[in-house]
Tab-separated table of C-alpha atoms in Angstrom:
chain	number	residue	atom	x	y	z
Z	1	UNK	CA	-3.424	19.097	38.923
Z	2	UNK	CA	-7.078	19.803	38.153
Z	3	UNK	CA	-8.234	21.551	35.015
Z	4	UNK	CA	-11.578	22.376	36.627
Z	5	UNK	CA	-12.885	23.050	40.086
Z	6	UNK	CA	-15.043	20.092	41.042
Z	7	UNK	CA	-17.386	19.800	43.999
Z	8	UNK	CA	-15.560	18.066	46.888
Z	9	UNK	CA	-18.534	15.821	47.659
Z	10	UNK	CA	-18.188	14.210	44.229
Z	11	UNK	CA	-14.382	13.883	44.148
Z	12	UNK	CA	-14.355	12.246	47.585
Z	13	UNK	CA	-16.552	9.414	46.274
Z	14	UNK	CA	-14.255	6.574	45.207
Z	15	UNK	CA	-15.800	3.406	43.770
Z	16	UNK	CA	-14.979	0.198	45.636
Z	17	UNK	CA	-13.993	-3.122	44.075
Z	18	UNK	CA	-17.510	-4.513	44.555
Z	19	UNK	CA	-18.600	-2.222	41.704
Z	20	UNK	CA	-21.667	-0.910	43.490
Z	21	UNK	CA	-20.543	1.006	46.544
Z	22	UNK	CA	-18.406	4.080	47.032
Z	23	UNK	CA	-16.299	5.269	49.943
Z	24	UNK	CA	-16.007	8.871	51.064
Z	25	UNK	CA	-12.225	9.303	51.226
Z	26	UNK	CA	-12.538	12.010	53.876
Z	27	UNK	CA	-14.864	10.262	56.330
Z	28	UNK	CA	-14.325	6.596	55.359
Z	29	UNK	CA	-18.102	6.239	55.124
Z	30	UNK	CA	-19.396	3.681	52.604
Z	31	UNK	CA	-21.999	5.235	50.316
Z	32	UNK	CA	-23.972	3.671	47.498
Z	33	UNK	CA	-24.884	4.994	44.062
Z	34	UNK	CA	-28.184	6.248	45.447
Z	35	UNK	CA	-26.290	8.467	47.879
Z	36	UNK	CA	-24.455	10.095	44.996
Z	37	UNK	CA	-27.813	10.649	43.346
Z	38	UNK	CA	-29.001	12.397	46.511
Z	39	UNK	CA	-26.048	14.787	46.810
Z	40	UNK	CA	-27.539	18.168	47.448
Z	41	UNK	CA	-26.911	19.940	44.169
Z	42	UNK	CA	-29.003	20.549	41.101
Z	43	UNK	CA	-28.847	18.217	38.108
Z	44	UNK	CA	-26.828	20.568	35.854
Z	45	UNK	CA	-24.234	21.183	38.582
Z	46	UNK	CA	-23.900	17.451	39.202
Z	47	UNK	CA	-23.509	16.709	35.469
Z	48	UNK	CA	-20.969	19.522	35.056
Z	49	UNK	CA	-18.936	18.351	38.063
Z	50	UNK	CA	-18.832	14.722	36.952
Z	51	UNK	CA	-18.031	15.672	33.319
Z	52	UNK	CA	-15.211	17.966	34.489
Z	53	UNK	CA	-13.899	15.197	36.717
Z	54	UNK	CA	-13.855	12.864	33.695
Z	55	UNK	CA	-11.860	15.476	31.734
Z	56	UNK	CA	-9.416	15.818	34.641
Z	57	UNK	CA	-8.948	12.051	34.709
Z	58	UNK	CA	-8.459	11.945	30.925
Z	59	UNK	CA	-5.762	14.596	31.290
Z	60	UNK	CA	-4.117	12.599	34.088
Z	61	UNK	CA	-4.282	9.460	31.937
Z	62	UNK	CA	-2.560	11.221	29.016
Z	63	UNK	CA	0.164	12.631	31.256
Z	64	UNK	CA	0.764	9.248	32.876
Z	65	UNK	CA	0.953	7.541	29.466
Z	66	UNK	CA	3.496	10.161	28.385
Z	67	UNK	CA	5.580	9.564	31.511
Z	68	UNK	CA	5.265	5.803	31.022
Z	69	UNK	CA	6.729	6.174	27.516
Z	70	UNK	CA	9.545	8.368	28.804
Z	71	UNK	CA	10.405	5.873	31.570
Z	72	UNK	CA	10.166	2.911	29.197
Z	73	UNK	CA	12.590	4.608	26.779
Z	74	UNK	CA	14.971	5.419	29.650
Z	75	UNK	CA	14.730	1.843	30.922
Z	76	UNK	CA	15.477	0.408	27.478
Z	77	UNK	CA	18.431	2.776	26.978
Z	78	UNK	CA	19.788	1.824	30.406
Z	79	UNK	CA	19.390	-1.875	29.633
Z	80	UNK	CA	21.191	-1.500	26.282
Z	81	UNK	CA	24.042	0.421	27.932
Z	82	UNK	CA	24.330	-2.254	30.655
Z	83	UNK	CA	24.497	-5.028	28.035
Z	84	UNK	CA	27.125	-3.119	26.030
Z	85	UNK	CA	29.261	-2.637	29.134
Z	86	UNK	CA	28.877	-6.301	30.132
Z	87	UNK	CA	29.956	-7.392	26.642
Z	88	UNK	CA	32.941	-5.065	26.717
Z	89	UNK	CA	33.999	-6.230	30.181
Z	90	UNK	CA	33.525	-9.908	29.277
Z	91	UNK	CA	35.722	-9.500	26.183
Z	92	UNK	CA	38.304	-7.524	28.189
Z	93	UNK	CA	38.504	-10.099	31.016
Z	94	UNK	CA	38.176	-13.109	28.694
Z	95	UNK	CA	37.023	-15.482	31.470
Z	96	UNK	CA	39.416	-14.150	34.134
Z	97	UNK	CA	38.052	-13.673	37.677
Z	98	UNK	CA	38.461	-10.217	39.210
Z	99	UNK	CA	37.761	-8.801	42.664
Z	100	UNK	CA	38.233	-5.706	44.797
Z	101	UNK	CA	36.440	-4.415	47.919
Z	102	UNK	CA	33.353	-3.153	45.990
Z	103	UNK	CA	32.924	-5.631	43.173
Z	104	UNK	CA	33.607	-9.259	42.336
Z	105	UNK	CA	33.403	-10.687	38.839
Z	106	UNK	CA	32.918	-14.433	38.578
Z	107	UNK	CA	32.091	-16.748	35.705
Z	108	UNK	CA	29.679	-19.656	35.669
Z	109	UNK	CA	28.946	-22.216	33.042
Z	110	UNK	CA	25.451	-22.530	31.631
Z	111	UNK	CA	23.682	-24.341	28.838
Z	112	UNK	CA	21.072	-22.978	26.486
Z	113	UNK	CA	19.141	-24.452	23.592
Z	114	UNK	CA	19.944	-23.060	20.173
Z	115	UNK	CA	17.618	-23.909	17.278
Z	116	UNK	CA	19.480	-24.040	13.985
Z	117	UNK	CA	16.568	-25.131	11.735
Z	118	UNK	CA	13.005	-25.175	13.067
Z	119	UNK	CA	11.771	-27.037	9.950
Z	120	UNK	CA	13.791	-30.111	10.894
Z	121	UNK	CA	12.223	-30.395	14.359
Z	122	UNK	CA	9.302	-32.707	15.129
Z	123	UNK	CA	5.978	-30.966	15.795
Z	124	UNK	CA	6.240	-32.461	19.288
Z	125	UNK	CA	8.709	-29.679	20.129
Z	126	UNK	CA	6.671	-26.832	18.664
Z	127	UNK	CA	4.068	-24.614	20.314
Z	128	UNK	CA	1.319	-22.893	18.399
Z	129	UNK	CA	-0.504	-19.690	19.292
Z	130	UNK	CA	-4.264	-19.471	19.515
Z	131	UNK	CA	-5.831	-17.971	16.396
Z	132	UNK	CA	-6.502	-14.239	16.477
Z	133	UNK	CA	-9.433	-12.518	14.790
Z	134	UNK	CA	-8.606	-9.776	12.284
Z	135	UNK	CA	-11.415	-7.461	13.433
Z	136	UNK	CA	-10.645	-4.808	10.826
Z	137	UNK	CA	-11.055	-7.280	7.930
Z	138	UNK	CA	-14.062	-8.905	9.599
Z	139	UNK	CA	-15.678	-5.486	10.183
Z	140	UNK	CA	-15.119	-4.445	6.572
Z	141	UNK	CA	-16.794	-7.636	5.295
Z	142	UNK	CA	-19.739	-7.257	7.689
Z	143	UNK	CA	-20.175	-3.599	6.639
Z	144	UNK	CA	-20.118	-4.747	3.007
Z	145	UNK	CA	-23.150	-6.933	3.763
Z	146	UNK	CA	-21.453	-10.320	3.883
Z	147	UNK	CA	-23.321	-12.609	6.292
Z	148	UNK	CA	-21.006	-14.490	8.644
Z	149	UNK	CA	-21.822	-17.024	11.368
Z	150	UNK	CA	-20.133	-16.176	14.667
Z	151	UNK	CA	-19.832	-12.428	14.109
Z	152	UNK	CA	-22.131	-9.435	13.878
Z	153	UNK	CA	-21.941	-5.659	13.741
Z	154	UNK	CA	-23.215	-4.188	16.994
Z	155	UNK	CA	-24.163	-0.526	17.180
Z	156	UNK	CA	-23.163	1.164	20.414
Z	157	UNK	CA	-23.804	4.566	21.903
Z	158	UNK	CA	-20.537	5.881	23.356
Z	159	UNK	CA	-20.383	9.037	25.446
Z	160	UNK	CA	-17.724	11.632	24.638
Z	161	UNK	CA	-16.840	14.376	27.095
Z	162	UNK	CA	-15.365	17.496	25.473
């Protein structure tokens, strides 16, 4: 679904993995950035079309994120229900095998490691995560004028399409 009408010549230009070239999805022709620059339309029309395309893609991104959340919640609920039913059935059968023409329930033995007290284990058995930078705290200190080796505030110019 598009929020805006966008010139077909622009929307058919899909960037390739090489990062420099584009392909016209209708003709299959490979075009470069210069070809987009040469599209026969005035500057304002080109800017408007590309900005509207960005807004369409932002809308698509939001809708997809929403659907992703919905599916993730459904998946988690399904997984919890499956685990509840497996626990119920395991308690009901209590190790007994069961079979009919659609389903067979078998049992297998397995072993797993259970840690009862991590403090009593040798460091040989422990794994440590790489340190993570607290960018919020670091940013606050840099903004407060504290000089730190290995970090700096960098001013950027970010475009916003409304």
